[in-house]
Amino acid sequence: MSARVLGIELRRSVALLAGAVIVAAGLAVAFMMFQKDTSLGQWTAYAGLMRYLLEILCPLAIGAGAWQGRRERRSGMTELTATVSRPAWQRVLPVSGAMAITVVVGYAVVFVAGVVQVAGNTTYQHLGWLPIPLVGALALIASGWLGLGIGTLLPSAITAPVLVAGSLMGLIALRVLVGGKAALLSPELGGVLSDHFVAPAPRVTIAQVIWFAALAVTGIVLATGIGRRRLFALLPVALGLAVALPLLPATREATYVADPGAAEPVCTADLPRVCVGKAHANALQPLVGPAREALRLLAPLPGAPTSVAENTRDTYMTSQVKPQPSDVLLVSLPTYWLDNRSRLSMTEEEALSELLLGAGTTPCVRYHEDPNPAELEQYRRELDARHLAAGLLLGKPLRTFGSEDKAMWPALQALSPEEKHRRLGALRTAGLSCSGDLMEILTGSGAR
Amino acid sequence: MRVVNAAETAPTGYAEAVTATGLKVRAGRRMAVDGLDLALGTGVHGLLGPNGAGKTTLIRALATVLRPAEGSLDLLGLPATGNPREVRRKLGYLPQDFGFYPRFTVREFVTYLAWLKEMSKVDIPAAVQRAIEKVGLADRADDRMKTLSGGMLRRAGIAQAIVNSPELVLLDEPTVGLDPAQRVEFRGLLRELGEHSCVVVSTHLVEDVAAACTDVVLIASGRLVWQGTPAALAAAGGADDVGDSPTERGYSALLAAHTDRRGADW
């Protein structure tokens, strides 16, 4: 492809405008929605956030491509270009190349706008996040080229706006209504990347590369094909789906893999040892005080922990880390506990309360997005018991007590120290292995 | 009056850039070119005929836009129905409805077309400059196409048609919008092009043909009516025929004879 002709297309086609729109829309949305997002504290999370942005930027790229696609018809150039010798697939290279360059540069500009912030915020510098924006860039290119193809096929003035609106609604529907593995056919990666200790599974990256590449090829075939040859455009889409769908994982958990670099422990030099994941190194110092106080309060209990470590496997407590080792007090630091720089955004007292939940055990009842009433009741009961246990250890009710907790608190508070100790010990033992109903154990109705 | 066939009138030395035998080409449902025999070589060929004669359809077929429905058409020694890529590399075409990219400058537009014609990228800048100068647009080369007047746009169209030094130049109504001075200059350009190329100019302006063409092709109802030199065309007319000039009178005389002959055939 001639650099001179590419330059002409960069200057004169819709490409430059497309890039500018990507920059403007991207920065506007990022500024309005993500300015305070804790994802700005970690590379992988930030890259995931920028993928979320594509739910808006990809439809815009499709629209820009569609507008460009009708240029030949709009300019009355179809007659002249029908008589030139350069093959159609070569003819589309400069305009598609210009489109690819500008949307990727636009996306890069939006991405770079947050880079300085992330680089300054995080203690975990790495390049493992790079595939995330690269796949995002491929999704943008595919969108632009798909729009180009459709715009060439249907060179109407309404094609572009209809495609923008349609693709925007389609992508939202894919995420909200369809879900499952099909949702991963969208450029967005899902909110779980805000968990600082995971990265997209390689199979997800591979599947998305295949899918978006197939869409891009489809766009080019549509843009270059004439008449029935355009039917060949269905081939790459079908092939992309046939390969990508089986590769995509069926469950949300399988969409992500642990990031061992982020979870690498960063610990205090002195004892008792307190550790956090490398990604949360900034949270270590503020955590040390409450963590050691929690160890002191738990020390009288049987099988008391002797160190504190961040639970990097289960930040959002959506799955059990069981059986839980008794000598380590595991603490989760979800992003809502943290600020942009991954420092604790809660008071020491709040942190101590969290550390003492369930007498220093992690939850047993798994919480998921759509629980049935029985599951919800089970979850609530365990949560109440965990809070009451923390209150008993602190000797005062927690601010986070619910109405059930408040109702039970006077009776529990009135127990003798020995009985409190016995019940808390029993609750901790049960909590470590998830055996028994914590509320029954705490209230005495099922205490052993 | 005797209707001369193509073979008799084709000037000797023609390399037969265009050879049509029994050529039929559809324009929509209508057979606009209907059994045309034609041989054109190096020189400037003025394609004349009344409205609906099939001039534009013939030009479009020569430009490989339309495929022949019947008969054979060889362009630059190659069958037009085969792979036209080789032919298209040596083709220059100005359509009747000339489209352009309005945001491009003249230079960018001609450069872009040169690239589409697969010119060597090292040759493009000089060739573009040359073509733009030939059509007298050097001072507007870096202006956007949308800022040009109708005549200037036509000249930009001619520039893109000749940028690749084509062996076959097809110009459909090239003088539309040109002022008299520009038309005179354009005739000079045509003569220059015709020294080495086969130039086919479709026009209604008989005086352009008389001034610039080495050969006149008169078609009506999709068939060749007459082919000969402009001098022979002028000689064909009489004082009573319609027209302000000898060539116009020759043109109307030949058409009238053709109409009479068709009437007699019926």
Tab-separated table of C-alpha atoms in Angstrom, chain A:
chain	number	residue	atom	x	y	z
A	1	MET	CA	0.000	0.000	0.000
A	2	SER	CA	1.299	3.422	-0.907
A	3	ALA	CA	2.130	5.616	2.060
A	4	ARG	CA	1.142	8.622	-0.039
A	5	VAL	CA	-2.356	7.277	-0.646
A	6	LEU	CA	-2.666	6.225	2.977
A	7	GLY	CA	-1.769	9.777	3.910
A	8	ILE	CA	-4.456	11.114	1.605
A	9	GLU	CA	-7.044	8.848	3.205
A	10	LEU	CA	-5.878	9.841	6.658
A	11	ARG	CA	-6.390	13.493	5.790
A	12	ARG	CA	-9.505	13.307	3.664
A	13	SER	CA	-11.566	10.312	4.710
A	14	VAL	CA	-13.792	10.008	7.764
A	15	ALA	CA	-10.899	8.259	9.511
A	16	LEU	CA	-9.541	11.369	11.194
A	17	LEU	CA	-12.984	12.330	12.399
A	18	ALA	CA	-13.534	8.790	13.649
A	19	GLY	CA	-10.356	8.991	15.692
A	20	ALA	CA	-11.356	12.378	17.082
A	21	VAL	CA	-14.810	11.070	18.026
A	22	ILE	CA	-13.226	8.080	19.763
A	23	VAL	CA	-10.957	10.412	21.731
A	24	ALA	CA	-13.724	12.861	22.624
A	25	ALA	CA	-16.298	10.244	23.580
A	26	GLY	CA	-13.738	8.075	25.337
A	27	LEU	CA	-12.335	10.890	27.431
A	28	ALA	CA	-15.782	12.272	28.199
A	29	VAL	CA	-17.083	8.922	29.443
A	30	ALA	CA	-13.854	8.149	31.275
A	31	PHE	CA	-13.889	11.561	32.943
A	32	MET	CA	-17.535	11.355	33.956
A	33	MET	CA	-17.659	7.733	35.070
A	34	PHE	CA	-14.205	6.491	35.934
A	35	GLN	CA	-12.445	9.399	37.552
A	36	LYS	CA	-12.796	7.931	41.035
A	37	ASP	CA	-12.765	4.298	39.989
A	38	THR	CA	-10.392	2.138	41.956
A	39	SER	CA	-9.522	0.428	38.697
A	40	LEU	CA	-7.241	3.398	38.168
A	41	GLY	CA	-5.094	1.803	40.829
A	42	GLN	CA	-4.043	-1.329	38.945
A	43	TRP	CA	-2.913	-2.038	35.398
A	44	THR	CA	-5.102	-5.064	34.718
A	45	ALA	CA	-8.158	-3.493	36.286
A	46	TYR	CA	-7.569	-0.294	34.345
A	47	ALA	CA	-7.170	-2.218	31.109
A	48	GLY	CA	-10.455	-3.974	31.908
A	49	LEU	CA	-12.120	-0.633	32.548
A	50	MET	CA	-10.938	0.604	29.164
A	51	ARG	CA	-12.497	-2.476	27.588
A	52	TYR	CA	-15.760	-1.549	29.241
A	53	LEU	CA	-15.488	1.764	27.429
A	54	LEU	CA	-15.588	-0.111	24.128
A	55	GLU	CA	-19.262	-0.814	24.632
A	56	ILE	CA	-19.676	2.828	23.587
A	57	LEU	CA	-16.654	3.304	21.334
A	58	CYS	CA	-17.212	0.258	19.115
A	59	PRO	CA	-20.673	1.413	17.988
A	60	LEU	CA	-19.150	4.796	17.162
A	61	ALA	CA	-16.442	3.087	15.110
A	62	ILE	CA	-19.099	1.063	13.290
A	63	GLY	CA	-20.967	4.279	12.499
A	64	ALA	CA	-17.828	6.008	11.236
A	65	GLY	CA	-17.018	3.016	9.055
A	66	ALA	CA	-20.532	2.941	7.644
A	67	TRP	CA	-20.379	6.636	6.815
A	68	GLN	CA	-17.065	6.099	5.066
A	69	GLY	CA	-18.454	3.063	3.264
A	70	ARG	CA	-20.966	5.124	1.337
A	71	ARG	CA	-18.336	7.510	-0.026
A	72	GLU	CA	-18.095	5.907	-3.467
A	73	ARG	CA	-21.831	6.076	-4.000
A	74	ARG	CA	-22.196	9.525	-2.443
A	75	SER	CA	-19.407	10.930	-4.600
A	76	GLY	CA	-20.561	9.212	-7.776
A	77	MET	CA	-17.192	7.498	-8.080
A	78	THR	CA	-18.459	3.975	-8.620
A	79	GLU	CA	-18.306	4.317	-12.406
A	80	LEU	CA	-14.725	5.520	-12.401
A	81	THR	CA	-13.440	3.046	-9.837
A	82	ALA	CA	-15.062	0.235	-11.765
A	83	THR	CA	-12.573	0.837	-14.567
A	84	VAL	CA	-9.341	0.910	-12.602
A	85	SER	CA	-6.964	-2.007	-12.610
A	86	ARG	CA	-6.144	-2.265	-8.941
A	87	PRO	CA	-8.063	-5.171	-7.413
A	88	ALA	CA	-10.905	-4.320	-5.053
A	89	TRP	CA	-9.212	-5.826	-2.005
A	90	GLN	CA	-6.217	-3.564	-2.565
A	91	ARG	CA	-8.393	-0.538	-3.189
A	92	VAL	CA	-9.958	-0.868	0.241
A	93	LEU	CA	-6.596	-1.065	2.031
A	94	PRO	CA	-5.825	2.662	2.333
A	95	VAL	CA	-9.225	3.615	3.668
A	96	SER	CA	-9.460	0.627	5.980
A	97	GLY	CA	-5.863	1.181	7.045
A	98	ALA	CA	-6.538	4.834	7.778
A	99	MET	CA	-9.632	3.875	9.740
A	100	ALA	CA	-7.685	1.278	11.731
A	101	ILE	CA	-4.883	3.723	12.489
A	102	THR	CA	-7.115	6.532	13.689
A	103	VAL	CA	-9.437	4.453	15.858
A	104	VAL	CA	-6.497	2.663	17.454
A	105	VAL	CA	-4.629	5.926	18.009
A	106	GLY	CA	-7.830	7.424	19.423
A	107	TYR	CA	-8.222	4.490	21.779
A	108	ALA	CA	-4.556	4.739	22.716
A	109	VAL	CA	-4.966	8.425	23.533
A	110	VAL	CA	-7.900	7.631	25.812
A	111	PHE	CA	-5.917	4.793	27.353
A	112	VAL	CA	-2.798	6.874	27.861
A	113	ALA	CA	-4.831	9.574	29.578
A	114	GLY	CA	-5.125	7.264	32.577
A	115	VAL	CA	-1.734	5.635	32.315
A	116	VAL	CA	0.141	8.240	34.322
A	117	GLN	CA	-2.402	7.930	37.084
A	118	VAL	CA	-2.218	4.140	37.154
A	119	ALA	CA	1.568	4.117	37.004
A	120	GLY	CA	1.687	6.459	39.968
A	121	ASN	CA	-0.981	4.619	41.914
A	122	THR	CA	0.049	1.001	41.748
A	123	THR	CA	2.845	-0.843	43.427
A	124	TYR	CA	2.523	-3.717	40.978
A	125	GLN	CA	4.192	-2.683	37.744
A	126	HIS	CA	3.962	-5.320	35.011
A	127	LEU	CA	3.077	-5.802	31.355
A	128	GLY	CA	0.733	-8.765	31.695
A	129	TRP	CA	-2.194	-6.425	31.022
A	130	LEU	CA	-1.040	-5.575	27.484
A	131	PRO	CA	-3.175	-8.195	25.683
A	132	ILE	CA	-6.314	-6.585	27.131
A	133	PRO	CA	-6.037	-3.235	25.301
A	134	LEU	CA	-4.555	-4.948	22.244
A	135	VAL	CA	-7.652	-7.127	21.927
A	136	GLY	CA	-9.705	-3.994	22.568
A	137	ALA	CA	-7.916	-2.243	19.717
A	138	LEU	CA	-8.638	-5.219	17.481
A	139	ALA	CA	-12.316	-4.977	18.468
A	140	LEU	CA	-12.322	-1.306	17.459
A	141	ILE	CA	-10.668	-2.080	14.114
A	142	ALA	CA	-13.176	-4.868	13.522
A	143	SER	CA	-16.006	-2.463	14.324
A	144	GLY	CA	-14.713	0.169	11.921
A	145	TRP	CA	-14.206	-2.338	9.124
A	146	LEU	CA	-17.540	-4.010	9.721
A	147	GLY	CA	-19.177	-0.601	9.460
A	148	LEU	CA	-17.176	0.075	6.307
A	149	GLY	CA	-18.444	-3.149	4.769
A	150	ILE	CA	-22.057	-2.597	5.741
A	151	GLY	CA	-21.886	1.024	4.611
A	152	THR	CA	-20.575	-0.103	1.229
A	153	LEU	CA	-23.308	-2.701	0.979
A	154	LEU	CA	-26.067	-0.310	2.077
A	155	PRO	CA	-24.860	3.165	1.103
A	156	SER	CA	-27.732	5.062	2.651
A	157	ALA	CA	-27.531	8.152	4.846
A	158	ILE	CA	-29.403	6.349	7.603
A	159	THR	CA	-27.146	3.293	7.651
A	160	ALA	CA	-24.585	4.866	9.994
A	161	PRO	CA	-26.990	6.185	12.653
A	162	VAL	CA	-29.020	2.990	12.574
A	163	LEU	CA	-25.842	0.939	13.004
A	164	VAL	CA	-24.635	3.084	15.906
A	165	ALA	CA	-27.932	2.766	17.763
A	166	GLY	CA	-28.380	-0.899	16.845
A	167	SER	CA	-24.899	-1.985	17.825
A	168	LEU	CA	-25.036	-0.036	21.082
A	169	MET	CA	-28.283	-1.715	22.056
A	170	GLY	CA	-27.013	-5.056	20.794
A	171	LEU	CA	-23.873	-4.909	22.918
A	172	ILE	CA	-25.799	-3.907	26.028
A	173	ALA	CA	-28.318	-6.682	25.382
A	174	LEU	CA	-25.486	-9.163	24.899
A	175	ARG	CA	-24.105	-8.313	28.319
A	176	VAL	CA	-27.336	-7.796	30.250
A	177	LEU	CA	-29.861	-10.102	28.631
A	178	VAL	CA	-27.862	-12.862	26.973
A	179	GLY	CA	-24.923	-13.244	29.346
A	180	GLY	CA	-22.947	-16.457	29.563
A	181	LYS	CA	-20.211	-17.157	27.091
A	182	ALA	CA	-21.986	-15.218	24.358
A	183	ALA	CA	-21.468	-12.036	26.388
A	184	LEU	CA	-17.740	-12.463	25.843
A	185	LEU	CA	-18.293	-11.941	22.129
A	186	SER	CA	-18.688	-8.296	23.050
A	187	PRO	CA	-15.551	-6.187	23.481
A	188	GLU	CA	-16.367	-5.656	27.127
A	189	LEU	CA	-14.737	-8.069	29.599
A	190	GLY	CA	-17.026	-7.963	32.593
A	191	GLY	CA	-16.656	-6.168	35.900
A	192	VAL	CA	-14.704	-8.883	37.705
A	193	LEU	CA	-11.447	-7.431	36.421
A	194	SER	CA	-11.872	-4.820	39.124
A	195	ASP	CA	-10.709	-7.660	41.350
A	196	HIS	CA	-7.018	-6.869	41.489
A	197	PHE	CA	-5.768	-10.444	41.554
A	198	VAL	CA	-7.154	-11.877	38.338
A	199	ALA	CA	-6.467	-11.587	34.630
A	200	PRO	CA	-8.511	-12.795	31.656
A	201	ALA	CA	-7.964	-16.474	30.954
A	202	PRO	CA	-5.708	-16.978	27.900
A	203	ARG	CA	-8.468	-18.939	26.174
A	204	VAL	CA	-10.737	-15.889	26.460
A	205	THR	CA	-8.081	-13.702	24.865
A	206	ILE	CA	-7.505	-16.215	22.069
A	207	ALA	CA	-11.230	-16.658	21.427
A	208	GLN	CA	-11.801	-12.909	21.308
A	209	VAL	CA	-8.858	-12.384	18.954
A	210	ILE	CA	-10.315	-15.003	16.612
A	211	TRP	CA	-13.802	-13.528	16.841
A	212	PHE	CA	-12.818	-9.926	16.265
A	213	ALA	CA	-10.422	-10.893	13.480
A	214	ALA	CA	-13.300	-12.765	11.829
A	215	LEU	CA	-15.518	-9.692	12.107
A	216	ALA	CA	-12.755	-7.547	10.615
A	217	VAL	CA	-12.334	-9.903	7.657
A	218	THR	CA	-16.099	-9.904	7.183
A	219	GLY	CA	-16.066	-6.129	6.957
A	220	ILE	CA	-13.310	-6.163	4.348
A	221	VAL	CA	-15.045	-8.850	2.286
A	222	LEU	CA	-18.259	-6.831	2.374
A	223	ALA	CA	-16.370	-3.700	1.357
A	224	THR	CA	-14.602	-5.361	-1.549
A	225	GLY	CA	-17.138	-7.899	-2.739
A	226	ILE	CA	-19.541	-7.307	-5.555
A	227	GLY	CA	-22.931	-8.948	-5.955
A	228	ARG	CA	-23.097	-12.517	-4.772
A	229	ARG	CA	-19.430	-12.526	-3.812
A	230	ARG	CA	-20.517	-10.600	-0.755
A	231	LEU	CA	-22.092	-13.797	0.508
A	232	PHE	CA	-18.547	-14.960	1.217
A	233	ALA	CA	-18.582	-12.439	4.051
A	234	LEU	CA	-20.691	-14.910	6.006
A	235	LEU	CA	-17.837	-17.400	5.994
A	236	PRO	CA	-15.454	-15.595	8.357
A	237	VAL	CA	-18.278	-14.797	10.777
A	238	ALA	CA	-19.431	-18.403	10.822
A	239	LEU	CA	-15.878	-19.672	11.123
A	240	GLY	CA	-15.102	-17.170	13.884
A	241	LEU	CA	-18.165	-18.225	15.851
A	242	ALA	CA	-17.454	-21.909	15.320
A	243	VAL	CA	-13.937	-21.547	16.707
A	244	ALA	CA	-14.430	-18.844	19.344
A	245	LEU	CA	-17.598	-20.074	21.050
A	246	PRO	CA	-16.239	-23.477	22.112
A	247	LEU	CA	-13.101	-21.742	23.384
A	248	LEU	CA	-15.025	-19.336	25.582
A	249	PRO	CA	-15.632	-20.600	29.131
A	250	ALA	CA	-19.169	-21.273	30.252
A	251	THR	CA	-18.858	-19.833	33.755
A	252	ARG	CA	-17.775	-16.431	34.927
A	253	GLU	CA	-15.176	-17.961	37.241
A	254	ALA	CA	-13.468	-19.685	34.327
A	255	THR	CA	-13.269	-16.397	32.446
A	256	TYR	CA	-10.456	-15.287	34.712
A	257	VAL	CA	-7.302	-16.799	36.073
A	258	ALA	CA	-5.320	-15.833	39.131
A	259	ASP	CA	-2.533	-13.355	38.588
A	260	PRO	CA	0.310	-14.777	40.681
A	261	GLY	CA	2.358	-11.603	40.320
A	262	ALA	CA	-0.408	-9.493	41.830
A	263	ALA	CA	-0.918	-11.985	44.649
A	264	GLU	CA	2.760	-12.305	45.532
A	265	PRO	CA	2.876	-11.643	49.284
A	266	VAL	CA	4.351	-8.439	50.626
A	267	CYS	CA	4.839	-8.821	54.375
A	268	THR	CA	5.958	-6.952	57.442
A	269	ALA	CA	9.501	-7.709	58.515
A	270	ASP	CA	8.548	-8.069	62.167
A	271	LEU	CA	6.142	-10.411	63.897
A	272	PRO	CA	3.339	-11.122	64.066
A	273	ARG	CA	3.528	-11.170	60.317
A	274	VAL	CA	0.970	-9.274	58.264
A	275	CYS	CA	0.946	-9.826	54.489
A	276	VAL	CA	-0.958	-8.401	51.554
A	277	GLY	CA	-0.778	-9.104	47.832
A	278	LYS	CA	1.793	-7.100	45.875
A	279	ALA	CA	-1.001	-5.217	44.135
A	280	HIS	CA	-2.176	-3.936	47.504
A	281	ALA	CA	1.225	-3.171	49.007
A	282	ASN	CA	0.041	0.341	49.821
A	283	ALA	CA	-2.576	-1.150	52.149
A	284	LEU	CA	-0.041	-2.992	54.274
A	285	GLN	CA	0.990	-0.245	56.668
A	286	PRO	CA	-2.522	0.925	57.551
A	287	LEU	CA	-3.565	-2.706	57.963
A	288	VAL	CA	-0.813	-3.693	60.401
A	289	GLY	CA	-2.340	-2.030	63.456
A	290	PRO	CA	-5.868	-3.479	63.133
A	291	ALA	CA	-4.455	-6.831	62.017
A	292	ARG	CA	-2.262	-7.252	65.061
A	293	GLU	CA	-5.057	-6.072	67.333
A	294	ALA	CA	-7.301	-8.704	65.761
A	295	LEU	CA	-4.658	-11.372	66.412
A	296	ARG	CA	-4.474	-10.233	70.014
A	297	LEU	CA	-8.238	-10.441	70.470
A	298	LEU	CA	-8.422	-13.854	68.787
A	299	ALA	CA	-5.439	-15.282	70.679
A	300	PRO	CA	-7.461	-16.750	73.583
A	301	LEU	CA	-9.579	-18.831	71.222
A	302	PRO	CA	-8.630	-22.387	70.353
A	303	GLY	CA	-6.629	-22.647	67.130
A	304	ALA	CA	-6.042	-18.904	67.113
A	305	PRO	CA	-4.274	-17.395	64.140
A	306	THR	CA	-0.737	-16.161	64.491
A	307	SER	CA	-0.452	-14.120	61.298
A	308	VAL	CA	-2.630	-12.145	58.924
A	309	ALA	CA	-2.606	-12.544	55.146
A	310	GLU	CA	-4.674	-11.008	52.431
A	311	ASN	CA	-7.078	-13.396	50.797
A	312	THR	CA	-6.028	-12.929	47.189
A	313	ARG	CA	-8.034	-15.881	45.900
A	314	ASP	CA	-11.410	-14.564	46.854
A	315	THR	CA	-11.493	-10.813	47.051
A	316	TYR	CA	-15.250	-10.579	46.716
A	317	MET	CA	-15.922	-13.623	48.873
A	318	THR	CA	-17.857	-15.310	46.128
A	319	SER	CA	-16.274	-18.677	46.704
A	320	GLN	CA	-14.988	-20.472	49.733
A	321	VAL	CA	-11.364	-20.814	50.706
A	322	LYS	CA	-11.964	-23.993	52.627
A	323	PRO	CA	-10.767	-25.672	54.626
A	324	GLN	CA	-9.236	-22.515	55.948
A	325	PRO	CA	-5.884	-22.775	57.728
A	326	SER	CA	-6.373	-21.950	61.390
A	327	ASP	CA	-3.042	-20.248	61.928
A	328	VAL	CA	-3.598	-17.537	59.316
A	329	LEU	CA	-6.245	-14.869	59.576
A	330	LEU	CA	-7.356	-14.287	56.004
A	331	VAL	CA	-8.623	-10.844	55.133
A	332	SER	CA	-10.175	-9.769	51.884
A	333	LEU	CA	-9.510	-6.252	50.653
A	334	PRO	CA	-12.210	-5.622	48.056
A	335	THR	CA	-11.877	-2.455	46.044
A	336	TYR	CA	-14.555	-0.710	48.069
A	337	TRP	CA	-12.193	-0.877	50.997
A	338	LEU	CA	-9.493	0.793	48.999
A	339	ASP	CA	-8.833	4.111	47.372
A	340	ASN	CA	-7.271	4.727	43.960
A	341	ARG	CA	-3.824	3.995	45.329
A	342	SER	CA	-4.977	0.751	46.968
A	343	ARG	CA	-4.692	2.251	50.426
A	344	LEU	CA	-7.301	1.380	53.026
A	345	SER	CA	-10.169	3.821	52.719
A	346	MET	CA	-11.722	2.723	56.023
A	347	THR	CA	-10.924	3.600	59.608
A	348	GLU	CA	-8.801	1.311	61.770
A	349	GLU	CA	-11.900	0.474	63.804
A	350	GLU	CA	-13.822	-0.573	60.709
A	351	ALA	CA	-10.861	-2.645	59.560
A	352	LEU	CA	-10.632	-4.344	62.927
A	353	SER	CA	-14.343	-5.181	62.817
A	354	GLU	CA	-13.940	-6.729	59.385
A	355	LEU	CA	-10.942	-8.768	60.517
A	356	LEU	CA	-12.941	-10.188	63.428
A	357	LEU	CA	-15.990	-11.225	61.418
A	358	GLY	CA	-16.835	-14.843	62.093
A	359	ALA	CA	-14.103	-14.842	64.748
A	360	GLY	CA	-11.497	-14.550	62.025
A	361	THR	CA	-12.941	-16.976	59.521
A	362	THR	CA	-13.931	-16.508	55.929
A	363	PRO	CA	-17.573	-16.927	54.871
A	364	CYS	CA	-18.977	-20.378	54.266
A	365	VAL	CA	-22.170	-19.537	52.431
A	366	ARG	CA	-21.417	-18.551	48.927
A	367	TYR	CA	-23.132	-15.435	47.746
A	368	HIS	CA	-24.116	-15.155	44.144
A	369	GLU	CA	-25.998	-12.635	42.082
A	370	ASP	CA	-29.323	-14.417	41.931
A	371	PRO	CA	-29.960	-16.295	45.174
A	372	ASN	CA	-33.240	-18.038	45.928
A	373	PRO	CA	-35.037	-17.103	49.203
A	374	ALA	CA	-33.629	-20.074	51.079
A	375	GLU	CA	-30.099	-19.241	50.015
A	376	LEU	CA	-30.648	-15.616	50.911
A	377	GLU	CA	-31.868	-16.559	54.387
A	378	GLN	CA	-28.907	-18.872	54.876
A	379	TYR	CA	-26.540	-16.156	53.763
A	380	ARG	CA	-28.190	-13.587	56.018
A	381	ARG	CA	-28.066	-15.892	59.043
A	382	GLU	CA	-24.396	-16.539	58.571
A	383	LEU	CA	-23.685	-12.872	58.054
A	384	ASP	CA	-25.530	-11.991	61.268
A	385	ALA	CA	-23.594	-14.621	63.191
A	386	ARG	CA	-20.306	-13.383	61.784
A	387	HIS	CA	-21.081	-9.808	62.785
A	388	LEU	CA	-22.239	-10.786	66.266
A	389	ALA	CA	-19.028	-12.772	66.787
A	390	ALA	CA	-16.959	-9.734	65.862
A	391	GLY	CA	-19.035	-7.628	68.261
A	392	LEU	CA	-18.462	-10.081	71.096
A	393	LEU	CA	-14.723	-10.048	70.476
A	394	LEU	CA	-14.695	-6.251	70.460
A	395	GLY	CA	-17.022	-6.034	73.429
A	396	LYS	CA	-19.386	-3.683	71.702
A	397	PRO	CA	-21.956	-3.788	68.916
A	398	LEU	CA	-20.769	-3.113	65.401
A	399	ARG	CA	-22.073	-0.165	63.484
A	400	THR	CA	-22.882	-2.592	60.747
A	401	PHE	CA	-25.305	-4.607	62.883
A	402	GLY	CA	-28.630	-5.316	61.268
A	403	SER	CA	-31.955	-5.444	63.142
A	404	GLU	CA	-31.519	-9.185	63.890
A	405	ASP	CA	-28.086	-8.561	65.312
A	406	LYS	CA	-29.347	-5.723	67.441
A	407	ALA	CA	-32.165	-7.890	68.777
A	408	MET	CA	-29.806	-10.709	69.743
A	409	TRP	CA	-26.995	-8.560	71.006
A	410	PRO	CA	-28.222	-7.920	74.620
A	411	ALA	CA	-28.596	-11.631	75.356
A	412	LEU	CA	-25.196	-12.469	73.940
A	413	GLN	CA	-23.561	-9.538	75.627
A	414	ALA	CA	-25.013	-10.724	78.956
A	415	LEU	CA	-23.298	-14.127	78.722
A	416	SER	CA	-20.484	-14.893	81.069
A	417	PRO	CA	-16.964	-14.396	79.689
A	418	GLU	CA	-16.380	-18.133	79.807
A	419	GLU	CA	-19.523	-18.864	77.827
A	420	LYS	CA	-18.729	-16.188	75.295
A	421	HIS	CA	-15.253	-17.686	74.941
A	422	ARG	CA	-16.667	-21.161	74.542
A	423	ARG	CA	-19.216	-20.147	71.919
A	424	LEU	CA	-16.767	-18.022	69.991
A	425	GLY	CA	-14.280	-20.884	70.005
A	426	ALA	CA	-16.947	-23.253	68.750
A	427	LEU	CA	-18.023	-20.764	66.083
A	428	ARG	CA	-14.448	-20.309	64.917
A	429	THR	CA	-13.864	-24.050	64.732
A	430	ALA	CA	-17.069	-24.501	62.748
A	431	GLY	CA	-16.296	-21.500	60.547
A	432	LEU	CA	-12.872	-22.793	59.605
A	433	SER	CA	-14.301	-26.007	58.207
A	434	CYS	CA	-17.813	-24.802	57.411
A	435	SER	CA	-19.457	-27.408	59.601
A	436	GLY	CA	-22.670	-26.431	61.309
A	437	ASP	CA	-24.917	-23.400	61.525
A	438	LEU	CA	-22.908	-20.494	62.927
A	439	MET	CA	-25.976	-18.732	64.290
A	440	GLU	CA	-27.111	-21.818	66.188
A	441	ILE	CA	-23.636	-22.209	67.622
A	442	LEU	CA	-23.472	-18.588	68.703
A	443	THR	CA	-26.932	-18.384	70.212
A	444	GLY	CA	-26.475	-21.653	72.030
A	445	SER	CA	-29.284	-23.517	70.374
A	446	GLY	CA	-26.764	-25.743	68.647
A	447	ALA	CA	-23.587	-25.026	70.591
A	448	ARG	CA	-21.273	-27.922	71.139
